Every structure is written in C-alpha cells, then in structure tokens.
CSV table of C-alpha atoms and ligand atoms in Angstrom, one decimal:
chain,number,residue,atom,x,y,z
H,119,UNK,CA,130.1,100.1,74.5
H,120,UNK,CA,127.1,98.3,76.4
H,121,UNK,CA,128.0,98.6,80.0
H,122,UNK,CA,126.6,95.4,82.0
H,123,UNK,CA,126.9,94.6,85.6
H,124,UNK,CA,124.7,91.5,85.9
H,125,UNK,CA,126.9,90.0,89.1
H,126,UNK,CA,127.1,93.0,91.5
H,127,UNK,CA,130.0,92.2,93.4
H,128,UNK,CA,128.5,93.3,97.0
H,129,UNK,CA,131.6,95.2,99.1
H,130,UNK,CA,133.3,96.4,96.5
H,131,UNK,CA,135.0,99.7,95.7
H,132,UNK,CA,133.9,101.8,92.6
H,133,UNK,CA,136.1,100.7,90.0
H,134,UNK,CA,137.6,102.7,87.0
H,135,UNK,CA,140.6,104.0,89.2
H,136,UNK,CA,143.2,101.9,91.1
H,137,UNK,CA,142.6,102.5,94.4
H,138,UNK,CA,143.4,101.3,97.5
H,139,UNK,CA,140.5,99.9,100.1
H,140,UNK,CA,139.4,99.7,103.9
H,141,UNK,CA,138.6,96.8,104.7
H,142,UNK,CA,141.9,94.8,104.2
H,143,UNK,CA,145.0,95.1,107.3
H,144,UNK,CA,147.2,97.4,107.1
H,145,UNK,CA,149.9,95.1,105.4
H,146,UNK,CA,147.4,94.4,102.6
H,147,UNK,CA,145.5,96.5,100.3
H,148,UNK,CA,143.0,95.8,98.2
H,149,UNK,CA,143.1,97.4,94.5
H,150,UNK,CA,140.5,97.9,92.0
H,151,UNK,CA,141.2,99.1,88.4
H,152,UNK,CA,138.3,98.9,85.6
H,153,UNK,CA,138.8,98.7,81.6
H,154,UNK,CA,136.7,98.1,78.5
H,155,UNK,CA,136.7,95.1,76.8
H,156,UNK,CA,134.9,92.8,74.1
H,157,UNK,CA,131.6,95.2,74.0
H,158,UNK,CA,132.1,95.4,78.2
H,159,UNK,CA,133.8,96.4,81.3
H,160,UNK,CA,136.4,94.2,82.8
H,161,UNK,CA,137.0,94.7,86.6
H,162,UNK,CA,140.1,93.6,88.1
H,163,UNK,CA,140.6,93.8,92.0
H,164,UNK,CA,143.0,92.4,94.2
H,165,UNK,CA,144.6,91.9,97.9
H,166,UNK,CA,148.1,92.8,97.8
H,167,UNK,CA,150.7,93.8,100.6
H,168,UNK,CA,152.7,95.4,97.4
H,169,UNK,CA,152.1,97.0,94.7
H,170,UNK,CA,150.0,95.0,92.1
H,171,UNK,CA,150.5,97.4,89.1
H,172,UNK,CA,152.7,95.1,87.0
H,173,UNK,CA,150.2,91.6,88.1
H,174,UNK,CA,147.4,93.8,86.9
H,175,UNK,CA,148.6,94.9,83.7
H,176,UNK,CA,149.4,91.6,83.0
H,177,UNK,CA,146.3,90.1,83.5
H,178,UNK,CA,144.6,93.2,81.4
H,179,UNK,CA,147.0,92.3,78.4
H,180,UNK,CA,145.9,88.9,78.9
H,181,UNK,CA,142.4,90.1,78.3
H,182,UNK,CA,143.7,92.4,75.4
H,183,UNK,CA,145.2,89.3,73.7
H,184,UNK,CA,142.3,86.7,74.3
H,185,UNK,CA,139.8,89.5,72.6
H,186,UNK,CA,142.3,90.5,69.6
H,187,UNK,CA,142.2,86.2,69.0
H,188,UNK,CA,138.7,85.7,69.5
H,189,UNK,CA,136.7,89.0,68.9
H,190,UNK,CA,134.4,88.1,65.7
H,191,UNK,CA,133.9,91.9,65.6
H,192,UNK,CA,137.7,92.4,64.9
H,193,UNK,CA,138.7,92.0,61.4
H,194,UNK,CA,142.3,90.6,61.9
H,195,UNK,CA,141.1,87.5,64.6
H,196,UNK,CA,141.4,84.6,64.1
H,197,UNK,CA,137.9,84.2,64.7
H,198,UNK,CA,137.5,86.7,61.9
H,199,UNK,CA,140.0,84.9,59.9
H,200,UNK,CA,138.3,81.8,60.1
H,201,UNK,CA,134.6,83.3,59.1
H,202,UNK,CA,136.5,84.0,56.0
H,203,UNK,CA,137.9,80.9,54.8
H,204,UNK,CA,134.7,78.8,53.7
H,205,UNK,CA,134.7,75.5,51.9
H,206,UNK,CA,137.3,73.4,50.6
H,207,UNK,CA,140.3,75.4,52.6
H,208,UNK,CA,141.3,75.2,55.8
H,209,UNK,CA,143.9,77.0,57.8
H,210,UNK,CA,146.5,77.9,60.4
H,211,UNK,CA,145.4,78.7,64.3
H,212,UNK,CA,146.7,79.1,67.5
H,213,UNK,CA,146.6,76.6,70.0
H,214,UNK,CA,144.6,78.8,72.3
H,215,UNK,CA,142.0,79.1,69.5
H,216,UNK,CA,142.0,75.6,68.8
H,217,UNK,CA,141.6,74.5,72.2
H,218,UNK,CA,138.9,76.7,72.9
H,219,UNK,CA,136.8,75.8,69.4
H,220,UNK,CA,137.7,72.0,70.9
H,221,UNK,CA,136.0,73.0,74.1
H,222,UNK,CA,133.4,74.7,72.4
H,223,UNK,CA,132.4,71.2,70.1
H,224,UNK,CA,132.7,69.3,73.5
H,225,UNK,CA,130.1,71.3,74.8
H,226,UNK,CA,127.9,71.0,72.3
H,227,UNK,CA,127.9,67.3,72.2
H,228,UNK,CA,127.2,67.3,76.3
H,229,UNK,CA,124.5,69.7,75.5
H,230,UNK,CA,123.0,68.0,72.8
H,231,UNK,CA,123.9,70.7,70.3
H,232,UNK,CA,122.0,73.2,72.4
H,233,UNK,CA,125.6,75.0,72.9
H,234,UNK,CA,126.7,75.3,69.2
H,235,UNK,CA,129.5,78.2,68.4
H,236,UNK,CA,128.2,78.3,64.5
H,237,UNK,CA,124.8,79.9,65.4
H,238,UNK,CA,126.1,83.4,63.9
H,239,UNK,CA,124.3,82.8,60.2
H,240,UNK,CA,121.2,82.4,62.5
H,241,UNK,CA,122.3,85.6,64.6
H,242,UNK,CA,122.5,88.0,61.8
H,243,UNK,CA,119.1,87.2,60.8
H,244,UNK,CA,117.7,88.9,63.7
H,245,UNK,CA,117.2,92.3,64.3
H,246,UNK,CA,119.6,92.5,67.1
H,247,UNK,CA,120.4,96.5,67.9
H,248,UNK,CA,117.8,97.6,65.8
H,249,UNK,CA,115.6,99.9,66.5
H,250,UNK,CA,111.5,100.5,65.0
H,251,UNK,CA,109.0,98.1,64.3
H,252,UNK,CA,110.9,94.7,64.1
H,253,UNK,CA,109.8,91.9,62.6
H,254,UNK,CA,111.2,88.1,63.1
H,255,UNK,CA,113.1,86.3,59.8
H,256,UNK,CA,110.7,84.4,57.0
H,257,UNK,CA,111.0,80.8,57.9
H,258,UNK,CA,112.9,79.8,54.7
H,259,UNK,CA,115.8,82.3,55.7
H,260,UNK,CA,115.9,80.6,59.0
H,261,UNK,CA,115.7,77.2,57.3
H,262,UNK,CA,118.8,78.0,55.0
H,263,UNK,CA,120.9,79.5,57.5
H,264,UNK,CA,119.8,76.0,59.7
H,265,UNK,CA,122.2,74.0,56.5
H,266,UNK,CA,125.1,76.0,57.9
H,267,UNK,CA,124.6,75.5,61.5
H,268,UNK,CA,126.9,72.7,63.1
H,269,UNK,CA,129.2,71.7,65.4
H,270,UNK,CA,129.5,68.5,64.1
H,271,UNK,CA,130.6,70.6,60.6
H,272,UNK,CA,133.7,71.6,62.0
H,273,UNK,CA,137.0,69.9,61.0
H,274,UNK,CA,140.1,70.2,63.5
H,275,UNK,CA,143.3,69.1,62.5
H,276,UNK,CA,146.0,68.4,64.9
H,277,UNK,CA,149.3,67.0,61.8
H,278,UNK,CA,151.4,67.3,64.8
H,279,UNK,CA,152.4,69.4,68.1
H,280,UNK,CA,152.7,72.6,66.7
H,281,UNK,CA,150.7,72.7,63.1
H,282,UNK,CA,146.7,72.9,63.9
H,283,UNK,CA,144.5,73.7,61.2
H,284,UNK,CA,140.4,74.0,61.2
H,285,UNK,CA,138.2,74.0,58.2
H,286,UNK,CA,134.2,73.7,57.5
H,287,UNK,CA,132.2,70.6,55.6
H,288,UNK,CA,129.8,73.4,54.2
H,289,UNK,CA,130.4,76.8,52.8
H,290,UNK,CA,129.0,79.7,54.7
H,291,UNK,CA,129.5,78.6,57.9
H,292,UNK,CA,131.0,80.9,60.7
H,293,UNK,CA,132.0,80.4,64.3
H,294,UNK,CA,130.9,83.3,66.7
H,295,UNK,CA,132.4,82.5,70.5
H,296,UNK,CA,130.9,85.3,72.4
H,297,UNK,CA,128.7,82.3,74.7
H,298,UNK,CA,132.6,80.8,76.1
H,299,UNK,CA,135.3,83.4,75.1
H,300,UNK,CA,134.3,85.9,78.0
H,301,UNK,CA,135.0,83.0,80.6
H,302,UNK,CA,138.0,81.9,78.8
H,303,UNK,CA,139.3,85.9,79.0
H,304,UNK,CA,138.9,86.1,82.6
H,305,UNK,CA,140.8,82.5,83.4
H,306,UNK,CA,143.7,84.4,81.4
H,307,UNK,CA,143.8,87.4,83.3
H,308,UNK,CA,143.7,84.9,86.7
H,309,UNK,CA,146.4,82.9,85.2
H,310,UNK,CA,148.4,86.3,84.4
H,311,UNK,CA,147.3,87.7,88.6
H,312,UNK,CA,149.3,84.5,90.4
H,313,UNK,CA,152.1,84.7,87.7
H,314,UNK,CA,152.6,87.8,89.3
H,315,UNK,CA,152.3,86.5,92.5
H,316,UNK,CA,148.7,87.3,93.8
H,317,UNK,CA,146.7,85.1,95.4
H,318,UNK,CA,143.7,86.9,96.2
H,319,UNK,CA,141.1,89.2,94.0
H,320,UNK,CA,138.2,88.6,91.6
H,321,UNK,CA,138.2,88.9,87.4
H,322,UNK,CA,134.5,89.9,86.6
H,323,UNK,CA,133.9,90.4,82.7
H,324,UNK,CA,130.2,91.7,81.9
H,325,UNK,CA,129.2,89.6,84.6
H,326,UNK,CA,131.4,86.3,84.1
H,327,UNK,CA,133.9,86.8,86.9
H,328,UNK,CA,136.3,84.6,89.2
H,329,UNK,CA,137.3,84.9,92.7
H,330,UNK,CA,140.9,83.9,93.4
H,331,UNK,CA,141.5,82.5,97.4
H,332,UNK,CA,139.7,84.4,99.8
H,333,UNK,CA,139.4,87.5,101.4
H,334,UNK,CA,141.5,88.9,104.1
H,335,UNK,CA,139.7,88.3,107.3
H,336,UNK,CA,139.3,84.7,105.6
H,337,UNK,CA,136.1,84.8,104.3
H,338,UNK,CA,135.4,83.9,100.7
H,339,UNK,CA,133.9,86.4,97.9
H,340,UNK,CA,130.8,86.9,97.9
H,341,UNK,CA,129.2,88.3,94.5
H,342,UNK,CA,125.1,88.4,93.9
H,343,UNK,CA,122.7,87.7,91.3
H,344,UNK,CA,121.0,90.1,90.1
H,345,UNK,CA,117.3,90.4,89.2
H,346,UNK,CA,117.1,89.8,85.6
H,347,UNK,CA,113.6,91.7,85.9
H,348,UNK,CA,114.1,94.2,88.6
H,349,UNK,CA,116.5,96.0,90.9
H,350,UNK,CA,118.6,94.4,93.2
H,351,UNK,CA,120.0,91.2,93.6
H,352,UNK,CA,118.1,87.6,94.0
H,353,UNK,CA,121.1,85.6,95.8
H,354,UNK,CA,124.3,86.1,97.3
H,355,UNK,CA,127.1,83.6,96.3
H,356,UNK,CA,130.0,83.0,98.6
H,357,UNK,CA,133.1,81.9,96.7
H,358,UNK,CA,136.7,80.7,97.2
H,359,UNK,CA,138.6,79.7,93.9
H,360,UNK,CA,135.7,79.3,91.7
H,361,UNK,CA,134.5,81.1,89.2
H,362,UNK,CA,130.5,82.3,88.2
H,363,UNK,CA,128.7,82.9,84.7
H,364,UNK,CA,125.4,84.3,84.2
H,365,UNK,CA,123.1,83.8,80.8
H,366,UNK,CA,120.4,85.9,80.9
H,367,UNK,CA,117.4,87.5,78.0
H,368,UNK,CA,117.4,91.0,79.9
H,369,UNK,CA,120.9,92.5,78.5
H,370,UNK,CA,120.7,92.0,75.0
H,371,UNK,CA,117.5,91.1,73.1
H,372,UNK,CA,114.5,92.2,70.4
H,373,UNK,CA,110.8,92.6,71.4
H,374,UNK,CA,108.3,91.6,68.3
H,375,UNK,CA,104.8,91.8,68.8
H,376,UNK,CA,105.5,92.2,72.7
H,377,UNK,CA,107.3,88.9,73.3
H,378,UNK,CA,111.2,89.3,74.4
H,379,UNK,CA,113.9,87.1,72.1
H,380,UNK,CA,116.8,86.7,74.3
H,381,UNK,CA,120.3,87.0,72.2
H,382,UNK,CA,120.8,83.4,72.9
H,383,UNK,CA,119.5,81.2,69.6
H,384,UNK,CA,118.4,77.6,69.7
H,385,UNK,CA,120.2,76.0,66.9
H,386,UNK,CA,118.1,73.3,66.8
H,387,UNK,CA,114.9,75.8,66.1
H,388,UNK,CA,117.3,78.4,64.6
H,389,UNK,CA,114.9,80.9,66.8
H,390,UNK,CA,116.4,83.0,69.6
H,391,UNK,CA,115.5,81.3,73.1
H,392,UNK,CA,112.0,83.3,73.8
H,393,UNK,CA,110.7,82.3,77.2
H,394,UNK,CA,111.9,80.1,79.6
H,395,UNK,CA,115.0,80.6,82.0
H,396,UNK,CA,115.2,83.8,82.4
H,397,UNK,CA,118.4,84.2,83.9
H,398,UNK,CA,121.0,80.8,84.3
H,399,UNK,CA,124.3,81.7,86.6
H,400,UNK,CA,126.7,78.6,86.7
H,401,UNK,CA,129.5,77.6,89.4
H,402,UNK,CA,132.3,75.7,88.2
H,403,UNK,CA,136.0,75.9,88.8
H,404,UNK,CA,136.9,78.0,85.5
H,405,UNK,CA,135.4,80.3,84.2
H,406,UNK,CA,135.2,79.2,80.3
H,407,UNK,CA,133.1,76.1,81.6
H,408,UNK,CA,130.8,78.6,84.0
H,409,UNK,CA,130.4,80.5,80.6
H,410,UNK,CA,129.7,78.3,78.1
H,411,UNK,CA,127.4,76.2,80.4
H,412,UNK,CA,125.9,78.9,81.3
H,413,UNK,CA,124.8,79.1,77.5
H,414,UNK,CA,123.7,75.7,77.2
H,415,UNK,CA,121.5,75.7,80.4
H,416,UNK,CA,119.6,78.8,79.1
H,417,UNK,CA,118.7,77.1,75.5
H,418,UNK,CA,118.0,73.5,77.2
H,419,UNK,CA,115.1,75.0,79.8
H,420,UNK,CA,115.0,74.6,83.4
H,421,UNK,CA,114.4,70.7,83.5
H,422,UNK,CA,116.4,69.3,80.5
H,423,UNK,CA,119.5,71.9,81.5
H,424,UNK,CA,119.1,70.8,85.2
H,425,UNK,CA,119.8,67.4,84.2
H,426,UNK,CA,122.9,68.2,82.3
H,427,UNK,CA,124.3,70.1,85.3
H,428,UNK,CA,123.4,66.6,87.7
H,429,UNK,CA,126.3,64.5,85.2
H,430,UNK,CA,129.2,67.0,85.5
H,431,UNK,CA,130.9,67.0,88.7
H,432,UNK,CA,132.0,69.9,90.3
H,433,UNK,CA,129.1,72.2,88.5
H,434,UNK,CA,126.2,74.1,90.2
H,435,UNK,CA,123.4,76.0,88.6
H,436,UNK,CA,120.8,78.7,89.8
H,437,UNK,CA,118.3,79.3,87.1
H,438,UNK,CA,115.2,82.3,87.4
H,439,UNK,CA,112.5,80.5,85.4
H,440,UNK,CA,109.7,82.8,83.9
H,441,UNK,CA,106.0,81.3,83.4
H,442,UNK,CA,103.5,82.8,81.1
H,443,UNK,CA,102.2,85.1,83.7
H,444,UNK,CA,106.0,86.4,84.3
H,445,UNK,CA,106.6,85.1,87.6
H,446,UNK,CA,109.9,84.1,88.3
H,447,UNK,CA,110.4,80.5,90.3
H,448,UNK,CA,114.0,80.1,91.3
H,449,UNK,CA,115.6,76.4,90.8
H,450,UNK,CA,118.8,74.9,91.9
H,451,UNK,CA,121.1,72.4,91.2
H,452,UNK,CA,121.4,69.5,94.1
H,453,UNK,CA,124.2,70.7,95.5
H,454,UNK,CA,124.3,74.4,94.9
H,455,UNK,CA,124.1,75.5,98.9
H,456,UNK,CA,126.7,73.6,99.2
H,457,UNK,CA,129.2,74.9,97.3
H,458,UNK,CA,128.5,78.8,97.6
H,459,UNK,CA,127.7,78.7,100.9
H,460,UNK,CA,129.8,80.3,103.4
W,599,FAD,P1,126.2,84.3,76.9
W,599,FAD,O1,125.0,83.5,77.2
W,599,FAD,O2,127.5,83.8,77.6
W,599,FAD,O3,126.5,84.3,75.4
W,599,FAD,C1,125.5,84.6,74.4
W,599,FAD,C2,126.3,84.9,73.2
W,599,FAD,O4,126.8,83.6,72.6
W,599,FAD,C3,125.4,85.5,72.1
W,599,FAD,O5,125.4,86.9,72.1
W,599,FAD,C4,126.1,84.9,70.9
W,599,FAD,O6,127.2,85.6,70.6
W,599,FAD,C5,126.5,83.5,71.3
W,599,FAD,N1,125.4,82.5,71.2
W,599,FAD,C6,124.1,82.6,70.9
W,599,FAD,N2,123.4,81.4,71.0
W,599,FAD,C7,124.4,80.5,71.2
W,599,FAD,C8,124.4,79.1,71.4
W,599,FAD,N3,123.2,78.4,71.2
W,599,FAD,N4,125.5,78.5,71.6
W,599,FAD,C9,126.7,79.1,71.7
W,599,FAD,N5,126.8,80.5,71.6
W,599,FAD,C10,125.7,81.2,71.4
W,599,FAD,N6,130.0,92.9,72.0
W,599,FAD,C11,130.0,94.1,71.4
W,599,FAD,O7,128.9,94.7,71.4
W,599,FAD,N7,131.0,94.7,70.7
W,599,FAD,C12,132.2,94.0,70.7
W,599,FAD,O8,133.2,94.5,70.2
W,599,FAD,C13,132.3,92.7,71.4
W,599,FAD,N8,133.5,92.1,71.4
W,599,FAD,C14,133.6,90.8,71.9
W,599,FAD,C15,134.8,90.1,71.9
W,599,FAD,C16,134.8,88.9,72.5
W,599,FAD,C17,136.1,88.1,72.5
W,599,FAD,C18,133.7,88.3,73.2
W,599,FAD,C19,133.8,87.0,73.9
W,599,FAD,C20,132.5,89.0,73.2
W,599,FAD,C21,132.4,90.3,72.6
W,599,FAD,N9,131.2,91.0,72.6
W,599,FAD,C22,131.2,92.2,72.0
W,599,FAD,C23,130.0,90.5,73.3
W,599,FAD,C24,129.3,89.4,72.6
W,599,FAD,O9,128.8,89.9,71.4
W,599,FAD,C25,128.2,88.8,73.4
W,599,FAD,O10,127.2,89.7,73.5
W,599,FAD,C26,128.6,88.4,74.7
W,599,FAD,O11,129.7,87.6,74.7
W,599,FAD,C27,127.4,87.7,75.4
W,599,FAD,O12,127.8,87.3,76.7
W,599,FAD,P2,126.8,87.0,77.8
W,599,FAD,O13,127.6,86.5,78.9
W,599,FAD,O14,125.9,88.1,77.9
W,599,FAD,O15,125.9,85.8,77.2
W,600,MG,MG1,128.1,82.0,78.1
C-alpha cells in the first residue's frame, strides 16, 4: 500500500487509533481513527460529546462499499465487471455507479475531454511501478489505444427507475475512476458521519478530504497544501463544510530520460501530463467535484484550467505551476481567499 499524505491536516492527532483529543471542552471530544483503503489511508476524525464508534464505522463501511463498486483493481466491481463486457453487450449497474460514470462524462464535456474515465488502455501502456531503465510507448501503441479512448463512447441506459444498463460503441474500451471515485468515497463516509448524528470532523482519503461544520471553539478546519517538490506545506486552507482535492505529478509517476510523467494522461495526446501544473488542489462543496476537477485542471494547464474553474460557481483552485527551470509560481482562482479564508 502507497501511503500518501499530500493535505497535512495541521492540529491534528496521529491517527491509526481512536483516540480522544485536547483541544476540544470537556463535553466534546475529538476522535481520530485511520484505515487502508483503495491503494491509501483513509482518516476519519470527529467532535463528539458521545461516543462516535458506531458513526465512524459507518462511514468506514461506507468507504468499504464505494471501493468494492468502484475499485478497477478488484475483480468482482462493477468497475471490473464493466472492463469485461466489450462490444455489442451491455449490462446491469447500480445507481451509484451509474451516477458516478454520468458525473464522470459531465466532466469531461466541461473539460473538453481533458477529464476522460476511459484513459486506462492509455494507462497500461506506461511503465507505471516499474522499475530499471524505462522507456515511453512506440507512437502506434499510443495511437491504437487513442481508437479506444472516449467519453463520448460510452452508452448509458436509463429503461426506467430501477433498470440502468451501460455498454461501449468500440471494443476494448475500459473505464478506470481512480481521478473522481476517491472524492465520491469520502462524500459517502460524510453522508454515513451525520446519519449518525455528527456534525463536526474531516474525511481525508490520500489527500481528498472534507471538513464537516467547524471546530469547537468555532473556527473552521484548517488543512495545508503541501509542497509537491519539498517539505512542508505551501498554503493553509481554512474550511467549514467544504471539501478539498489535490492532483499532483509527485505521488505517482515514471522518469524517462530525466523528465517526470505524472500518472495523469492527456487523452487528447494519449501521453501522461509531463510538465506544467505541478500540483492543482480544488475547493468545491463535495468532494467527487473537488476530485475530479482536480483532474481536469492538472491535464488543461494553468491558463486553459483556470478558465474552466471561472464558469462553475462555487469552485476555487490553487495550482503550483512548474517552468522549465523548476520554479514553482503559485496561481489562484478569483475568488479563492475568499472562500478558505478564515
Ligand atoms: P487524481 O488526479 O485524482 O487521479 C489520477 C488518476 O485518475 C490516475 O491514477 C488514473 O487512475 C486516473 N486518470 C488519469 N488520467 C485521467 C484523466 N485524464 N481523466 C480522468 N482520470 C484520469 N491504488 C492502488 O495502488 N491499489 C489499489 O488497490 C487501489 N484501489 C483503488 C480503488 C478506488 C475505488 C480508487 C478510487 C482508487 C484506488 N487506487 C488504488 C488509487 C488509484 O489507482 C489512483 O492512483 C488514485 O485514485 C489517484 O488519485 P489522486 O488523487 O492521486 O489523483
Ligand atoms: Mg482527481
């Protein structure tokens, strides 16, 4: 399991053990408890004046239960399922999955395509994991894994409330949603907190988290973003029922010839994103949108990604762009100090 803290939530307790804090009144506790999920840790901590055990659980089987439906690296998914089904056939899904492939097609019309879920013909080409002297695809294996690339190559059937199908126009094609399930997973597990009755705590997956109502003393959350090519942290967010996602190259990507491929592709190149926005962290008041814009911003560059974030209300961005040299120039959405102020 890759362990990745790109958001390091500032104040908090170590997690990995429920335990009770010191900085909440006496009525109140605050409770942190710390499992693995999809290829990451999942931190779940709350402000309770009773015990949160059951709330918690809940919202941990919530994350169980997104990951066994959408995990492309579990063979019984439906995520899995559907990689399986290729032309001609389509089949059976649930109405979370279909909602979330609908999302997902949403997105990548906004984003021009630059958000596509069906980039994982392109992803296994690369030498993601490897180790050695790597080398980067022939262009001809990138342009025939281009033919089975598409958003717009996805059919979604809704015959009536409860039967929703999906199927693909070309054979081959797979759907991979590790750019918006994350988000989606931790919106679960906050949906599963206040149906047990909490009302204050943070969800952080592998750095997509959410902070639910505010703190004690009445202060919101306040999370920071951390230097994707250093120690420490570049910003500090404050944040009060929102929720934070953070697409970055320094996690999970190749080096060939000295140059860094991030494990975000570029469907319209079919080459993994290479230089540009080094790290992209998006506000927004769920965390599937944070996530999958998150995506999009880091494959559409600093200015054409900026511009998308400007048309949707309710949606701030903080990119780190990197220039040849490697300097890092920090820009922000119009109303980004705004919103995760203080
Ligand atoms: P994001 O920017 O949010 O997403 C990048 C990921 O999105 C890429 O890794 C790729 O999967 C996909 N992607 C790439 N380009 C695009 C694009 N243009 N548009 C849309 N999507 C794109 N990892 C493991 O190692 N083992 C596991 O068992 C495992 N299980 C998982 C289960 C689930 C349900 C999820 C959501 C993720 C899982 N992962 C697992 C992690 C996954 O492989 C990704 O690495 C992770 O989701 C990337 O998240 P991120 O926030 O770092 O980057
Ligand atoms: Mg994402």
């Amino acid at each position: 399991m890759t362990v990745r803290l790109k958001l390091l939530i500032a104040a908090l307790l170590a997690g990995g053990v429920l335990a009770a804090a010191l900085l909440a009144p006496a009525s109140s506790r605050r409770y942190c408890a710390t499992r693995a999920f999809m290829g990451t840790e999942v931190s779940i901590t709350v402000i309770s004046s009773r015990d949160p055990g059951p709330a918690m659980d809940a919202a941990f089987k919530a994350i169980e239960a997104a990951e066994g439906r959408l995990s492309r690296f579990k063979p019984d998914s439906d995520v899995s399922r559907i990689n399986r089904l290729g032309i001609g056939r389509s089949m059976d899904i649930s109405r979370e999955t279909f909602r979330i492939i609908e999302k997902s097609i949403a997105t990548s019309r906004i984003s021009d395509g630059a958000f596509d879920v069906t980039v994982l013909p392109l992803i296994k080409l690369y030498p993601y994991g490897k180790e050695g002297k790597l080398a980067l695809p022939e262009r001809g294996a990138i342009d025939e894994a281009k033919k089975r690339i598409g958003s717009d190559k996805i059919v979604l059937t809704a015959l009536d409330d409860k039967k929703l199908e999906i199927g693909f126009k070309v054979d081959g094609m797979e759907v991979d949603l590790g750019g918006i399930a994350k988000g989606y997973a931790v919106d679960t597990a906050i949906a599963a907190l206040r149906h047990g009755g909490i009302t204050s705590g943070i969800v952080e997956a592998g750095g997509d988290l959410y902070c639910m109502g505010r703190r004690p003393d009445g202060s919101k959350w306040t999370v920071a973003v951390r230097n994707p090519r250093g120690p420490g942290g570049v910003a500090t967010l404050c944040l009060a029922n929102l929720a934070v996602a953070t697409s970055g190259d320094y996690e999970r990507f190749f080096v060939v010839d000295g140059r860094r491929y991030s494990h975000i592709i570029d469907p319209r190149t079919g080459m993994p994103v290479a230089r540009g926005v080094a790290s992209a962290s998006v506000v927004a008041s769920d965390c599937e949108t944070a996530d999958a814009l998150a995506t999009a911003v880091s494959v559409l560059g600093a200015e054409k990604g900026m511009e998308l974030i400007e048309r949707l209300p309710g949606v701030e961005c903080m990119m780190l762009v990197e220039d040849a040299g490697g300097g890092l120039t920090e820009v922000r959405s119009s109303s980004w100090e705004g919103a995760v102020g203080p």
